[in-house]
Amino acid sequence: MDLSNGSSGGGGGELHNNQFYQCEENKPLLGDTTEGNNNCKVAAGPCKRSLHHCGGGGMRYKLLHEGDIQVCVLKHPRTFLSKILTSKFLRRWEPHHLTLTDSSLSSATPTGYMETSLSYSSIEDLQLLAWDNAPKYCVQLSFPGGTVLLQAANSYLRDQWFHSLQWKKKIYKYRKVLTNPSRWDVVLKEIRALVDMALTSPLQDESIHQAPLHIISTLLAENSNLSTQDHENIIVAIAPLLENNHPPPDLCEFFCKHCRERPRSMVVIEVFTPVVQRILKHNMDFGKCPRLRLFTQEYILALNELNAGMEVVKKFVHSMHGPTGQCPHPRVLPNLVAVCLAAIYSCYEEFINSRDNSPSLKEIRNGCQQQNERKPPMPLRLLRAEPPTPPPLEILVELERNNNNTNAKRKVGPSGGDSEPNLIDCLLVSPAVNTLSIQLPAQADRVLGCFALILKMLSDYDDWRPALASLLQPIPFPKEALAHAKFTKELKYVIQRFAEDPRQEVHSCLLSVRSGKDGWFQLYSPGGVACDDDGELFASMVHILMGSCYKTKKFLLSLAENKLGPCMLLALRGNQTMVEILCLMLEYNIIENKDTQLQIISTLESTQVGLRMYEQLCDRQRELKELQRKGGPTRLTLPSKSTDADLARLLSSGSFGNLENLSLAFTNVTSACAEQLIKLPSLKQLNLWSTQFGDAGLRLLSEHLACLQVLNLCETPVTDAGLLSLSSMKSLCSLNMNSTKLTADTYEDLKAKLPNLKDVDVRYTEAW
């Protein structure tokens, strides 16, 4: 009987000879890093993935689970089958809505021919009918004592039914065969045949590869006493299925066990590496399948057990990023960070759960119901260091009175007397921090060190650093880890990379997410839980923040309220950044308390650099008083081509306390001149038309010139970043942003926040 496959282009019966999926050529990814591991060989032979090349283009079909079709059942002796099938007068056809379950073919209306379900085990043969005088578009199902004919509307639907039924029948057979295995050599052959069937099937559906993986994972879960060799043979056999599919949860558990027990096996590198790479590139949510994250974690720890150790892990991380400067896979970084955070948290899981009286993840998986019956082990020892009692402190402070040339000496003690608490007392005594010191088991300590080093590796990639800083900004580590000296040392490198990065979106993540919640800026300040360097990193963070857009009154006010003691302490030690901070606090009148002002002055005079900068501040203050003295012109226009230096020289030549209108149009001034402009107390109108005045200058103006009413920024290089800061200038009634990089969203935001704005020019911008 000659059967053909119609439009599908393949033969009837078994389709294993057709190849439908083209796989990548096998390339060892990390093999060169494992030299010297004599116990890495698999006894069954080289651990290489099978190659399945497509034999050519063929039809693809979606796996059917249900559908409408015509059914005819013929019960006959097998000797008369040919005569009946070629007859023109077949029996009647019945329409049915058939469902392809896991074990049988059943109808939504169990009447007539399909009164009872047709089990896949009872189907002896499955063929296509395609010869003269046969019914068109029919699939023949032979069972003992009869035949079921299924007639579709066209050849494509017929072939779709044929391949779907064939798949269901075969997967049902493999599920039964692999449920109760007897000989493992036979089981291995069946697994290879199952994998080959899935790879060569013309059906395109997620379940085509997932169903075999679930069958094999169930087999492994029910037979946990397999030998290591059997484990590795099975892993090698199913490797081709894992090239384009995530392993199911039970299989992840099996892989995790293999990574823990055989970390130096070549299976880990040659088979698990592409699986983990695919997980990191394509996984969208570890919360839906936490075992994928656990498998990735165990794989990385297995790499760390190789002779090359962290060098292998470093090569793996680099392979995930790629050789170019930009990683092409946006999910890799957040997935790697999620794995690292989960691994670090797991080191303290038992302690945290016992502290919070909540079940651990392991207990949840084991069905723990009642918390009050728990008696969890305590593998970690808690050591609390008693804070040392500071000795009584007595110092002499010289304070320079403003209106008196004599120096007054005052004795201050720890009690502070009748005045407010003296800040010098606080900053000269190192704050006693009540920290938690957790002694981890050796394995947990290795895990902590491994994933802390991975975070260091991630921070070395420029394109990953902004997203990494954002992910770590909320401090996603347990507080016990932040008290671990080795961990904070590794983490300090990451924070230093953030502080050194010139991009605002990176170093701004050093600050806390919201008010009242500590950020890296607070944790690494003197007295913070992670500070171990006497404030060097804190000073570096302040330097980069003050050198960017954070040179504002708001940032200085925050430092004065929360970190004035550490700033004064570092200034006493000669740190130039902190000396500049204290000078700016005095210059901008951030500190209102007179005693505190005098203590800051005393701190500045205690070092050579502080004394020099304080004298320069005094000179600037005298010049400012002269500049702001009432008098001088009310209107002033600088000649074209004037520079910042020309403006500074002009303003230092006399009094400009009455200056209300200043035109710098068509000059060569830049944002640097903002330092001079903010000294003009009466300025109400400012013309910067066709200058190089940019965003940095706008931010400074918005902090100090709250009374400005008219501002002309036509043809200046300002952008949304600077224009948004103008929302604090509530007195603005006229604003010219013609020919700038203003966008429509920023324009709408400014209109909403500037109630007095009446005259606006946005021509030749995106908002026009």
Coordinates of N, CA, C and O in Angstrom, one line a residue, residues 1 9 37 92 131 145 168 172 211 240 277 321 370-371 395 490 522 569 623 666 747 766:
M1 N 0.9 -1.2 0.0 CA 0.0 0.0 0.0 C 0.9 1.2 0.0 O 1.7 1.4 0.9
G9 N 5.3 17.0 2.2 CA 6.6 16.7 1.6 C 7.4 15.6 2.2 O 8.5 15.3 1.8
N37 N 43.0 19.4 35.1 CA 41.9 18.7 35.8 C 41.9 17.3 35.3 O 41.2 17.0 34.3
R92 N -21.5 6.4 6.3 CA -21.8 7.9 6.6 C -20.6 8.5 7.4 O -20.0 7.8 8.2
W131 N -4.4 7.8 -2.6 CA -4.4 7.1 -3.9 C -5.7 7.2 -4.5 O -6.7 7.7 -4.0
G145 N -9.7 -4.8 14.8 CA -11.0 -5.0 14.4 C -11.6 -3.9 13.6 O -12.8 -4.0 13.2
K168 N 1.4 12.6 19.6 CA 0.7 12.3 20.8 C 0.9 10.8 21.1 O 1.1 10.3 22.3
Y172 N 3.1 9.3 24.3 CA 2.4 8.5 25.2 C 3.2 7.2 25.4 O 3.3 6.7 26.6
A211 N 7.9 18.5 26.6 CA 7.4 17.2 27.0 C 8.5 16.2 27.2 O 8.5 15.5 28.3
P240 N 21.0 18.3 23.3 CA 20.5 19.0 22.1 C 19.1 19.7 22.4 O 18.8 20.7 21.8
Q277 N 24.0 30.1 29.7 CA 24.0 31.3 28.8 C 22.6 31.7 28.3 O 22.3 32.8 28.2
H321 N 28.9 39.1 28.3 CA 28.9 40.5 27.8 C 29.2 40.6 26.4 O 28.5 41.3 25.6
Q370 N 3.8 25.5 60.4 CA 3.7 26.2 61.7 C 5.0 26.8 62.1 O 6.0 26.0 62.3
Q371 N 5.1 28.1 62.3 CA 6.3 28.7 62.6 C 6.7 28.4 64.1 O 7.9 28.3 64.4
I395 N 39.2 69.9 75.2 CA 40.1 70.5 74.2 C 39.9 72.0 74.3 O 39.0 72.5 74.8
E490 N 35.2 44.0 49.1 CA 35.0 43.8 47.7 C 33.9 44.8 47.2 O 34.0 45.3 46.1
Q522 N 25.6 57.3 52.7 CA 25.6 57.2 54.2 C 26.3 56.0 54.8 O 27.0 56.2 55.8
L569 N 35.5 66.4 60.5 CA 36.6 65.5 60.9 C 37.6 65.3 59.8 O 38.8 65.4 60.0
E623 N 34.7 91.4 48.9 CA 34.4 91.9 47.5 C 32.9 91.8 47.3 O 32.4 92.7 46.6
F666 N 25.3 87.9 22.6 CA 26.3 87.9 21.6 C 27.7 88.0 22.2 O 28.7 88.4 21.5
Y747 N 8.4 71.7 28.2 CA 7.6 72.9 28.1 C 6.3 72.8 28.9 O 6.0 73.8 29.6
E766 N 11.3 71.6 19.6 CA 10.3 70.5 19.4 C 8.9 70.9 20.0 O 7.9 70.3 19.6

